[in-house]
Amino acid sequence: MTYPGHETQLRISEGVLLGHALVARIADALGIRVFFIKGPASVLQGLRQAKVSGDVDVYVDPSRIDILLQALRERGWHRRPLEPDNKTFPNHSITLHHSEWPCCIDVHFRFPGMERASDDCFEALWANTVHMQLAGQRLRVPTKALGILFLALHALRSRELPACQQELEYLALLTRRESQAETLLVLSSATGALAAVRPFLESLLPEANALVWPEPSLEWRNRVAAQEPGSARIIAIVQAPWTEKPNMLWRALFPRAEVFLSLDIYADMSVLGRLNQHRARWVRFLCAVPRLIRDLRSLR
């Protein structure tokens, strides 16, 4: 029995598994250390309820990322356009797409919430990976405790959303059941994630009151505060030096083509298409104004 979209979901799921295998083979051939986060591995480890993954999330040794990207480029994978403003949210991954594949590949070189220097952070992460049989071959994935940390940080970015609340509750129950709280504390310290993960981890630790919790970084506070379309850009303008504000405001009012293409690589870039996208952008912005004000207040 099938239902609308069932065949598409199956094709995406198959593409994601094949994408894992492709990246793993290329990385092994080049001697590049990679491991896979979230996605099907987290479901097989019991960290998530069954769901269809829409892309391949791979974490790569930051010192070798350019070599991996070049190898994928030679096989027809191309970078998706990036949002030009990289001040509020520094990039943490590079998304690749392929005209003949139903999924994208997100190549991570850092992870939001983990504040330790990227090379040092990778070494701490790599030391907490294990092998798993997936996509017909042996792949590296996070240990259960590290997998929980990745998923918790991802959900904490938008913890007011019902889906993220449910995921955090599920992870908390799992952490208690498998006594992973102390291990999570060690991993959070090693990766510089203590400040970001505190809302999740604090209630799970018996001696939490005795800990000295660091303050979250400006980047993390911005990520948590920016829950509505346009929030991130307004936050960036508010925090920027006065000399930079006019140019940033101009770009907010009249964004480059990359802004639209970063959301949809097939966006209509004709004159009429861009006018329609500008109109839709303003409609979304005006509808979100009350919530934008709330986001800015929470940041203060």
Tab-separated table of N, CA, C and O in Angstrom, residues 67-175:
chain	number	residue	atom	x	y	z
A	67	ILE	N	40.115	19.037	0.567
A	67	ILE	CA	40.421	17.860	-0.259
A	67	ILE	C	39.150	17.049	-0.500
A	67	ILE	O	38.891	16.597	-1.625
A	68	LEU	N	38.345	16.872	0.542
A	68	LEU	CA	37.092	16.126	0.386
A	68	LEU	C	36.130	16.868	-0.542
A	68	LEU	O	35.494	16.253	-1.410
A	69	LEU	N	36.024	18.172	-0.373
A	69	LEU	CA	35.122	18.958	-1.224
A	69	LEU	C	35.543	18.876	-2.686
A	69	LEU	O	34.698	18.768	-3.588
A	70	GLN	N	36.839	18.920	-2.943
A	70	GLN	CA	37.330	18.823	-4.319
A	70	GLN	C	36.984	17.466	-4.917
A	70	GLN	O	36.564	17.369	-6.077
A	71	ALA	N	37.141	16.408	-4.133
A	71	ALA	CA	36.825	15.065	-4.623
A	71	ALA	C	35.341	14.934	-4.944
A	71	ALA	O	34.961	14.311	-5.951
A	72	LEU	N	34.490	15.518	-4.130
A	72	LEU	CA	33.054	15.479	-4.405
A	72	LEU	C	32.706	16.345	-5.608
A	72	LEU	O	31.834	15.988	-6.414
A	73	ARG	N	33.391	17.466	-5.739
A	73	ARG	CA	33.151	18.341	-6.890
A	73	ARG	C	33.484	17.617	-8.190
A	73	ARG	O	32.785	17.769	-9.198
A	74	GLU	N	34.533	16.829	-8.189
A	74	GLU	CA	34.918	16.064	-9.384
A	74	GLU	C	33.883	15.010	-9.748
A	74	GLU	O	33.873	14.520	-10.875
A	75	ARG	N	33.021	14.689	-8.802
A	75	ARG	CA	31.962	13.698	-9.045
A	75	ARG	C	30.602	14.356	-9.258
A	75	ARG	O	29.572	13.699	-9.165
A	76	GLY	N	30.605	15.646	-9.521
A	76	GLY	CA	29.375	16.342	-9.896
A	76	GLY	C	28.632	17.033	-8.773
A	76	GLY	O	27.522	17.534	-8.984
A	77	TRP	N	29.219	17.077	-7.578
A	77	TRP	CA	28.581	17.754	-6.457
A	77	TRP	C	29.009	19.211	-6.429
A	77	TRP	O	30.175	19.532	-6.615
A	78	HIS	N	28.048	20.106	-6.219
A	78	HIS	CA	28.323	21.547	-6.249
A	78	HIS	C	27.815	22.209	-4.969
A	78	HIS	O	26.821	21.786	-4.390
A	79	ARG	N	28.514	23.251	-4.556
A	79	ARG	CA	28.093	23.989	-3.365
A	79	ARG	C	26.782	24.717	-3.612
A	79	ARG	O	26.599	25.349	-4.666
A	80	ARG	N	25.897	24.639	-2.653
A	80	ARG	CA	24.717	25.494	-2.710
A	80	ARG	C	25.136	26.909	-2.353
A	80	ARG	O	26.050	27.102	-1.536
A	81	PRO	N	24.488	27.915	-2.954
A	81	PRO	CA	24.828	29.301	-2.589
A	81	PRO	C	24.645	29.536	-1.095
A	81	PRO	O	23.738	28.987	-0.471
A	82	LEU	N	25.533	30.350	-0.524
A	82	LEU	CA	25.483	30.652	0.900
A	82	LEU	C	24.895	32.026	1.142
A	82	LEU	O	25.051	32.936	0.313
A	83	GLU	N	24.233	32.183	2.271
A	83	GLU	CA	23.809	33.501	2.741
A	83	GLU	C	25.062	34.364	2.893
A	83	GLU	O	25.996	34.008	3.608
A	84	PRO	N	25.142	35.522	2.176
A	84	PRO	CA	26.368	36.338	2.216
A	84	PRO	C	26.710	36.859	3.608
A	84	PRO	O	27.883	37.033	3.925
A	85	ASP	N	25.706	37.136	4.442
A	85	ASP	CA	25.968	37.670	5.778
A	85	ASP	C	26.396	36.531	6.703
A	85	ASP	O	25.601	35.683	7.084
A	86	ASN	N	27.662	36.538	7.062
A	86	ASN	CA	28.206	35.484	7.901
A	86	ASN	C	28.614	36.009	9.277
A	86	ASN	O	29.382	35.388	9.990
A	87	LYS	N	28.082	37.198	9.651
A	87	LYS	CA	28.498	37.815	10.904
A	87	LYS	C	27.732	37.263	12.100
A	87	LYS	O	28.311	36.918	13.118
A	88	THR	N	26.407	37.204	11.985
A	88	THR	CA	25.606	36.750	13.122
A	88	THR	C	25.807	35.269	13.375
A	88	THR	O	26.031	34.850	14.506
A	89	PHE	N	25.711	34.475	12.319
A	89	PHE	CA	25.872	33.031	12.424
A	89	PHE	C	27.027	32.581	11.549
A	89	PHE	O	26.840	32.327	10.357
A	90	PRO	N	28.236	32.479	12.087
A	90	PRO	CA	29.352	31.962	11.280
A	90	PRO	C	29.003	30.590	10.709
A	90	PRO	O	28.357	29.778	11.362
A	91	ASN	N	29.414	30.344	9.471
A	91	ASN	CA	29.088	29.072	8.832
A	91	ASN	C	29.686	27.909	9.605
A	91	ASN	O	30.786	27.996	10.143
A	92	HIS	N	28.941	26.822	9.658
A	92	HIS	CA	29.438	25.627	10.330
A	92	HIS	C	29.436	24.411	9.409
A	92	HIS	O	29.944	23.350	9.778
A	93	SER	N	28.875	24.564	8.213
A	93	SER	CA	28.858	23.450	7.262
A	93	SER	C	28.758	23.993	5.846
A	93	SER	O	28.420	25.160	5.637
A	94	ILE	N	29.043	23.124	4.898
A	94	ILE	CA	28.920	23.461	3.478
A	94	ILE	C	27.968	22.448	2.859
A	94	ILE	O	28.181	21.233	2.977
A	95	THR	N	26.916	22.942	2.242
A	95	THR	CA	25.907	22.059	1.654
A	95	THR	C	26.190	21.859	0.174
A	95	THR	O	26.386	22.823	-0.573
A	96	LEU	N	26.203	20.603	-0.241
A	96	LEU	CA	26.447	20.234	-1.637
A	96	LEU	C	25.197	19.597	-2.229
A	96	LEU	O	24.463	18.896	-1.541
A	97	HIS	N	24.978	19.863	-3.493
A	97	HIS	CA	23.849	19.227	-4.186
A	97	HIS	C	24.335	18.643	-5.508
A	97	HIS	O	25.376	19.040	-6.038
A	98	HIS	N	23.552	17.721	-6.019
A	98	HIS	CA	23.891	17.032	-7.263
A	98	HIS	C	22.605	16.906	-8.062
A	98	HIS	O	21.563	16.524	-7.518
A	99	SER	N	22.668	17.192	-9.342
A	99	SER	CA	21.453	17.200	-10.170
A	99	SER	C	20.805	15.831	-10.281
A	99	SER	O	19.614	15.723	-10.574
A	100	GLU	N	21.552	14.750	-10.021
A	100	GLU	CA	21.013	13.404	-10.194
A	100	GLU	C	20.753	12.689	-8.867
A	100	GLU	O	20.420	11.507	-8.862
A	101	TRP	N	20.914	13.423	-7.758
A	101	TRP	CA	20.687	12.810	-6.445
A	101	TRP	C	19.492	13.477	-5.767
A	101	TRP	O	19.317	14.692	-5.877
A	102	PRO	N	18.678	12.698	-5.039
A	102	PRO	CA	17.487	13.271	-4.382
A	102	PRO	C	17.776	13.902	-3.019
A	102	PRO	O	16.851	14.307	-2.327
A	103	CYS	N	19.044	13.948	-2.613
A	103	CYS	CA	19.371	14.504	-1.303
A	103	CYS	C	20.626	15.371	-1.414
A	103	CYS	O	21.322	15.351	-2.434
A	104	CYS	N	20.887	16.131	-0.375
A	104	CYS	CA	22.091	16.951	-0.302
A	104	CYS	C	23.083	16.324	0.663
A	104	CYS	O	22.751	15.409	1.418
A	105	ILE	N	24.319	16.819	0.634
A	105	ILE	CA	25.352	16.424	1.591
A	105	ILE	C	25.754	17.664	2.370
A	105	ILE	O	26.178	18.657	1.777
A	106	ASP	N	25.599	17.620	3.688
A	106	ASP	CA	26.049	18.708	4.560
A	106	ASP	C	27.389	18.317	5.164
A	106	ASP	O	27.464	17.384	5.979
A	107	VAL	N	28.432	19.025	4.744
A	107	VAL	CA	29.782	18.729	5.220
A	107	VAL	C	30.080	19.669	6.388
A	107	VAL	O	30.271	20.868	6.205
A	108	HIS	N	30.125	19.118	7.594
A	108	HIS	CA	30.335	19.919	8.801
A	108	HIS	C	31.822	20.013	9.135
A	108	HIS	O	32.539	19.007	9.098
A	109	PHE	N	32.261	21.215	9.504
A	109	PHE	CA	33.612	21.403	10.020
A	109	PHE	C	33.567	21.982	11.432
A	109	PHE	O	34.605	22.156	12.073
A	110	ARG	N	32.391	22.307	11.926
A	110	ARG	CA	32.149	22.691	13.307
A	110	ARG	C	30.665	22.463	13.574
A	110	ARG	O	29.917	22.121	12.647
A	111	PHE	N	30.250	22.623	14.850
A	111	PHE	CA	28.849	22.401	15.183
A	111	PHE	C	28.404	23.474	16.161
A	111	PHE	O	29.078	23.704	17.178
A	112	PRO	N	27.307	24.179	15.866
A	112	PRO	CA	26.847	25.255	16.751
A	112	PRO	C	26.662	24.774	18.186
A	112	PRO	O	26.057	23.726	18.430
A	113	GLY	N	27.184	25.547	19.116
A	113	GLY	CA	27.113	25.186	20.528
A	113	GLY	C	28.415	24.636	21.048
A	113	GLY	O	28.709	24.732	22.242
A	114	MET	N	29.232	24.047	20.161
A	114	MET	CA	30.553	23.550	20.533
A	114	MET	C	31.556	24.658	20.251
A	114	MET	O	31.863	24.948	19.091
A	115	GLU	N	32.054	25.279	21.324
A	115	GLU	CA	32.833	26.511	21.178
A	115	GLU	C	34.346	26.297	21.129
A	115	GLU	O	35.100	27.238	20.903
A	116	ARG	N	34.806	25.090	21.350
A	116	ARG	CA	36.246	24.844	21.304
A	116	ARG	C	36.761	25.021	19.880
A	116	ARG	O	36.011	24.830	18.910
A	117	ALA	N	38.030	25.400	19.715
A	117	ALA	CA	38.631	25.574	18.389
A	117	ALA	C	38.367	24.331	17.541
A	117	ALA	O	38.453	23.194	18.028
A	118	SER	N	38.060	24.537	16.255
A	118	SER	CA	37.552	23.459	15.400
A	118	SER	C	38.488	22.247	15.332
A	118	SER	O	38.022	21.100	15.399
A	119	ASP	N	39.804	22.458	15.218
A	119	ASP	CA	40.718	21.323	15.129
A	119	ASP	C	40.737	20.530	16.440
A	119	ASP	O	40.679	19.292	16.439
A	120	ASP	N	40.828	21.242	17.563
A	120	ASP	CA	40.838	20.568	18.872
A	120	ASP	C	39.509	19.873	19.140
A	120	ASP	O	39.469	18.769	19.697
A	121	CYS	N	38.433	20.540	18.746
A	121	CYS	CA	37.105	19.955	18.955
A	121	CYS	C	36.969	18.656	18.165
A	121	CYS	O	36.443	17.659	18.678
A	122	PHE	N	37.470	18.651	16.937
A	122	PHE	CA	37.363	17.437	16.117
A	122	PHE	C	38.095	16.274	16.774
A	122	PHE	O	37.605	15.140	16.770
A	123	GLU	N	39.269	16.540	17.338
A	123	GLU	CA	40.020	15.461	17.979
A	123	GLU	C	39.232	14.881	19.156
A	123	GLU	O	39.211	13.659	19.359
A	124	ALA	N	38.585	15.751	19.935
A	124	ALA	CA	37.772	15.274	21.056
A	124	ALA	C	36.574	14.465	20.550
A	124	ALA	O	36.187	13.456	21.154
A	125	LEU	N	35.988	14.901	19.439
A	125	LEU	CA	34.851	14.181	18.874
A	125	LEU	C	35.286	12.836	18.303
A	125	LEU	O	34.630	11.809	18.516
A	126	TRP	N	36.386	12.845	17.555
A	126	TRP	CA	36.862	11.620	16.901
A	126	TRP	C	37.159	10.530	17.926
A	126	TRP	O	36.929	9.335	17.675
A	127	ALA	N	37.641	10.938	19.084
A	127	ALA	CA	37.952	9.971	20.146
A	127	ALA	C	36.692	9.322	20.707
A	127	ALA	O	36.787	8.338	21.455
A	128	ASN	N	35.537	9.854	20.351
A	128	ASN	CA	34.263	9.326	20.855
A	128	ASN	C	33.362	8.881	19.702
A	128	ASN	O	32.162	9.148	19.690
A	129	THR	N	33.977	8.204	18.731
A	129	THR	CA	33.216	7.613	17.630
A	129	THR	C	33.402	6.100	17.644
A	129	THR	O	34.374	5.581	18.201
A	130	VAL	N	32.463	5.409	17.034
A	130	VAL	CA	32.504	3.950	16.943
A	130	VAL	C	32.136	3.553	15.525
A	130	VAL	O	31.637	4.368	14.736
A	131	HIS	N	32.369	2.301	15.192
A	131	HIS	CA	31.990	1.793	13.877
A	131	HIS	C	30.574	1.241	13.905
A	131	HIS	O	30.135	0.682	14.908
A	132	MET	N	29.877	1.416	12.803
A	132	MET	CA	28.535	0.866	12.652
A	132	MET	C	28.381	0.363	11.221
A	132	MET	O	28.884	0.986	10.271
A	133	GLN	N	27.671	-0.736	11.057
A	133	GLN	CA	27.379	-1.250	9.727
A	133	GLN	C	26.166	-0.506	9.181
A	133	GLN	O	25.070	-0.597	9.724
A	134	LEU	N	26.374	0.254	8.126
A	134	LEU	CA	25.297	1.062	7.554
A	134	LEU	C	25.577	1.242	6.069
A	134	LEU	O	26.727	1.422	5.668
A	135	ALA	N	24.521	1.223	5.281
A	135	ALA	CA	24.643	1.430	3.834
A	135	ALA	C	25.591	0.413	3.213
A	135	ALA	O	26.316	0.710	2.260
A	136	GLY	N	25.622	-0.804	3.772
A	136	GLY	CA	26.433	-1.859	3.186
A	136	GLY	C	27.912	-1.762	3.491
A	136	GLY	O	28.705	-2.485	2.893
A	137	GLN	N	28.297	-0.893	4.395
A	137	GLN	CA	29.703	-0.828	4.762
A	137	GLN	C	29.879	-0.304	6.182
A	137	GLN	O	28.923	0.129	6.821
A	138	ARG	N	31.109	-0.365	6.658
A	138	ARG	CA	31.426	0.001	8.036
A	138	ARG	C	31.721	1.497	8.088
A	138	ARG	O	32.687	1.976	7.523
A	139	LEU	N	30.866	2.237	8.819
A	139	LEU	CA	31.006	3.684	8.905
A	139	LEU	C	31.298	4.111	10.333
A	139	LEU	O	30.943	3.428	11.292
A	140	ARG	N	31.916	5.275	10.469
A	140	ARG	CA	32.147	5.872	11.778
A	140	ARG	C	30.945	6.737	12.153
A	140	ARG	O	30.480	7.564	11.361
A	141	VAL	N	30.470	6.576	13.390
A	141	VAL	CA	29.356	7.378	13.912
A	141	VAL	C	29.685	7.742	15.362
A	141	VAL	O	30.561	7.132	15.977
A	142	PRO	N	29.004	8.725	15.941
A	142	PRO	CA	29.252	9.064	17.346
A	142	PRO	C	28.854	7.927	18.281
A	142	PRO	O	27.973	7.121	17.969
A	143	THR	N	29.504	7.873	19.439
A	143	THR	CA	29.020	6.988	20.499
A	143	THR	C	27.614	7.454	20.891
A	143	THR	O	27.184	8.554	20.508
A	144	LYS	N	26.929	6.648	21.669
A	144	LYS	CA	25.578	7.034	22.084
A	144	LYS	C	25.575	8.367	22.815
A	144	LYS	O	24.745	9.238	22.552
A	145	ALA	N	26.521	8.539	23.740
A	145	ALA	CA	26.556	9.776	24.513
A	145	ALA	C	26.821	10.978	23.612
A	145	ALA	O	26.168	12.025	23.743
A	146	LEU	N	27.763	10.844	22.676
A	146	LEU	CA	28.050	11.961	21.772
A	146	LEU	C	26.872	12.208	20.838
A	146	LEU	O	26.555	13.363	20.518
A	147	GLY	N	26.212	11.141	20.405
A	147	GLY	CA	25.017	11.305	19.567
A	147	GLY	C	23.941	12.093	20.293
A	147	GLY	O	23.263	12.946	19.712
A	148	ILE	N	23.769	11.814	21.599
A	148	ILE	CA	22.807	12.575	22.403
A	148	ILE	C	23.193	14.048	22.449
A	148	ILE	O	22.341	14.937	22.315
A	149	LEU	N	24.491	14.327	22.603
A	149	LEU	CA	24.948	15.714	22.669
A	149	LEU	C	24.648	16.450	21.372
A	149	LEU	O	24.143	17.580	21.384
A	150	PHE	N	24.943	15.831	20.232
A	150	PHE	CA	24.656	16.462	18.939
A	150	PHE	C	23.161	16.766	18.802
A	150	PHE	O	22.772	17.879	18.423
A	151	LEU	N	22.325	15.782	19.099
A	151	LEU	CA	20.885	15.961	18.925
A	151	LEU	C	20.326	16.981	19.909
A	151	LEU	O	19.435	17.769	19.559
A	152	ALA	N	20.844	16.978	21.149
A	152	ALA	CA	20.367	17.939	22.141
A	152	ALA	C	20.724	19.366	21.724
A	152	ALA	O	19.885	20.272	21.798
A	153	LEU	N	21.953	19.587	21.278
A	153	LEU	CA	22.356	20.927	20.829
A	153	LEU	C	21.514	21.370	19.640
A	153	LEU	O	21.110	22.544	19.551
A	154	HIS	N	21.239	20.449	18.734
A	154	HIS	CA	20.424	20.789	17.563
A	154	HIS	C	19.013	21.205	17.976
A	154	HIS	O	18.467	22.194	17.475
A	155	ALA	N	18.421	20.476	18.929
A	155	ALA	CA	17.060	20.782	19.377
A	155	ALA	C	17.026	22.047	20.233
A	155	ALA	O	16.037	22.792	20.205
A	156	LEU	N	18.087	22.310	20.977
A	156	LEU	CA	18.117	23.486	21.858
A	156	LEU	C	18.121	24.798	21.082
A	156	LEU	O	17.774	25.838	21.634
A	157	ARG	N	18.496	24.769	19.841
A	157	ARG	CA	18.463	26.001	19.031
A	157	ARG	C	17.037	26.522	18.887
A	157	ARG	O	16.809	27.714	18.758
A	158	SER	N	16.086	25.596	18.878
A	158	SER	CA	14.673	25.985	18.699
A	158	SER	C	13.811	25.245	19.701
A	158	SER	O	12.821	24.605	19.340
A	159	ARG	N	14.179	25.333	20.976
A	159	ARG	CA	13.523	24.482	21.967
A	159	ARG	C	12.070	24.848	22.254
A	159	ARG	O	11.382	24.123	22.959
A	160	GLU	N	11.590	25.978	21.718
A	160	GLU	CA	10.175	26.317	21.901
A	160	GLU	C	9.269	25.566	20.925
A	160	GLU	O	8.063	25.504	21.127
A	161	LEU	N	9.861	25.002	19.871
A	161	LEU	CA	9.059	24.253	18.903
A	161	LEU	C	8.633	22.917	19.513
A	161	LEU	O	9.437	22.244	20.161
A	162	PRO	N	7.383	22.504	19.311
A	162	PRO	CA	6.909	21.238	19.889
A	162	PRO	C	7.785	20.047	19.515
A	162	PRO	O	8.067	19.198	20.365
A	163	ALA	N	8.223	19.978	18.255
A	163	ALA	CA	9.043	18.845	17.825
A	163	ALA	C	10.366	18.808	18.582
A	163	ALA	O	10.845	17.728	18.964
A	164	CYS	N	10.958	19.963	18.826
A	164	CYS	CA	12.224	20.024	19.565
A	164	CYS	C	12.021	19.712	21.036
A	164	CYS	O	12.856	19.048	21.665
A	165	GLN	N	10.900	20.160	21.595
A	165	GLN	CA	10.584	19.818	22.986
A	165	GLN	C	10.442	18.308	23.147
A	165	GLN	O	10.955	17.721	24.107
A	166	GLN	N	9.741	17.684	22.205
A	166	GLN	CA	9.556	16.233	22.261
A	166	GLN	C	10.894	15.509	22.156
A	166	GLN	O	11.143	14.525	22.868
A	167	GLU	N	11.767	16.002	21.279
A	167	GLU	CA	13.074	15.351	21.117
A	167	GLU	C	13.908	15.489	22.388
A	167	GLU	O	14.556	14.534	22.824
A	168	LEU	N	13.883	16.664	23.012
A	168	LEU	CA	14.639	16.867	24.244
A	168	LEU	C	14.105	15.992	25.374
A	168	LEU	O	14.885	15.446	26.168
A	169	GLU	N	12.801	15.845	25.450
A	169	GLU	CA	12.210	14.973	26.476
A	169	GLU	C	12.616	13.513	26.245
A	169	GLU	O	12.954	12.790	27.189
A	170	TYR	N	12.591	13.100	24.996
A	170	TYR	CA	12.988	11.730	24.649
A	170	TYR	C	14.453	11.492	25.008
A	170	TYR	O	14.819	10.464	25.598
A	171	LEU	N	15.323	12.458	24.680
A	171	LEU	CA	16.754	12.333	24.973
A	171	LEU	C	17.011	12.343	26.482
A	171	LEU	O	17.897	11.636	26.969
A	172	ALA	N	16.242	13.141	27.218
A	172	ALA	CA	16.409	13.185	28.672
A	172	ALA	C	16.060	11.836	29.301
A	172	ALA	O	16.775	11.334	30.187
A	173	LEU	N	14.962	11.228	28.854
A	173	LEU	CA	14.576	9.913	29.362
A	173	LEU	C	15.649	8.875	29.043
A	173	LEU	O	16.006	8.041	29.894
A	174	LEU	N	16.177	8.938	27.832
A	174	LEU	CA	17.217	8.002	27.422
A	174	LEU	C	18.485	8.198	28.252
A	174	LEU	O	19.122	7.228	28.687
A	175	THR	N	18.844	9.452	28.497
A	175	THR	CA	20.048	9.753	29.281
A	175	THR	C	19.924	9.208	30.689
A	175	THR	O	20.874	8.631	31.235
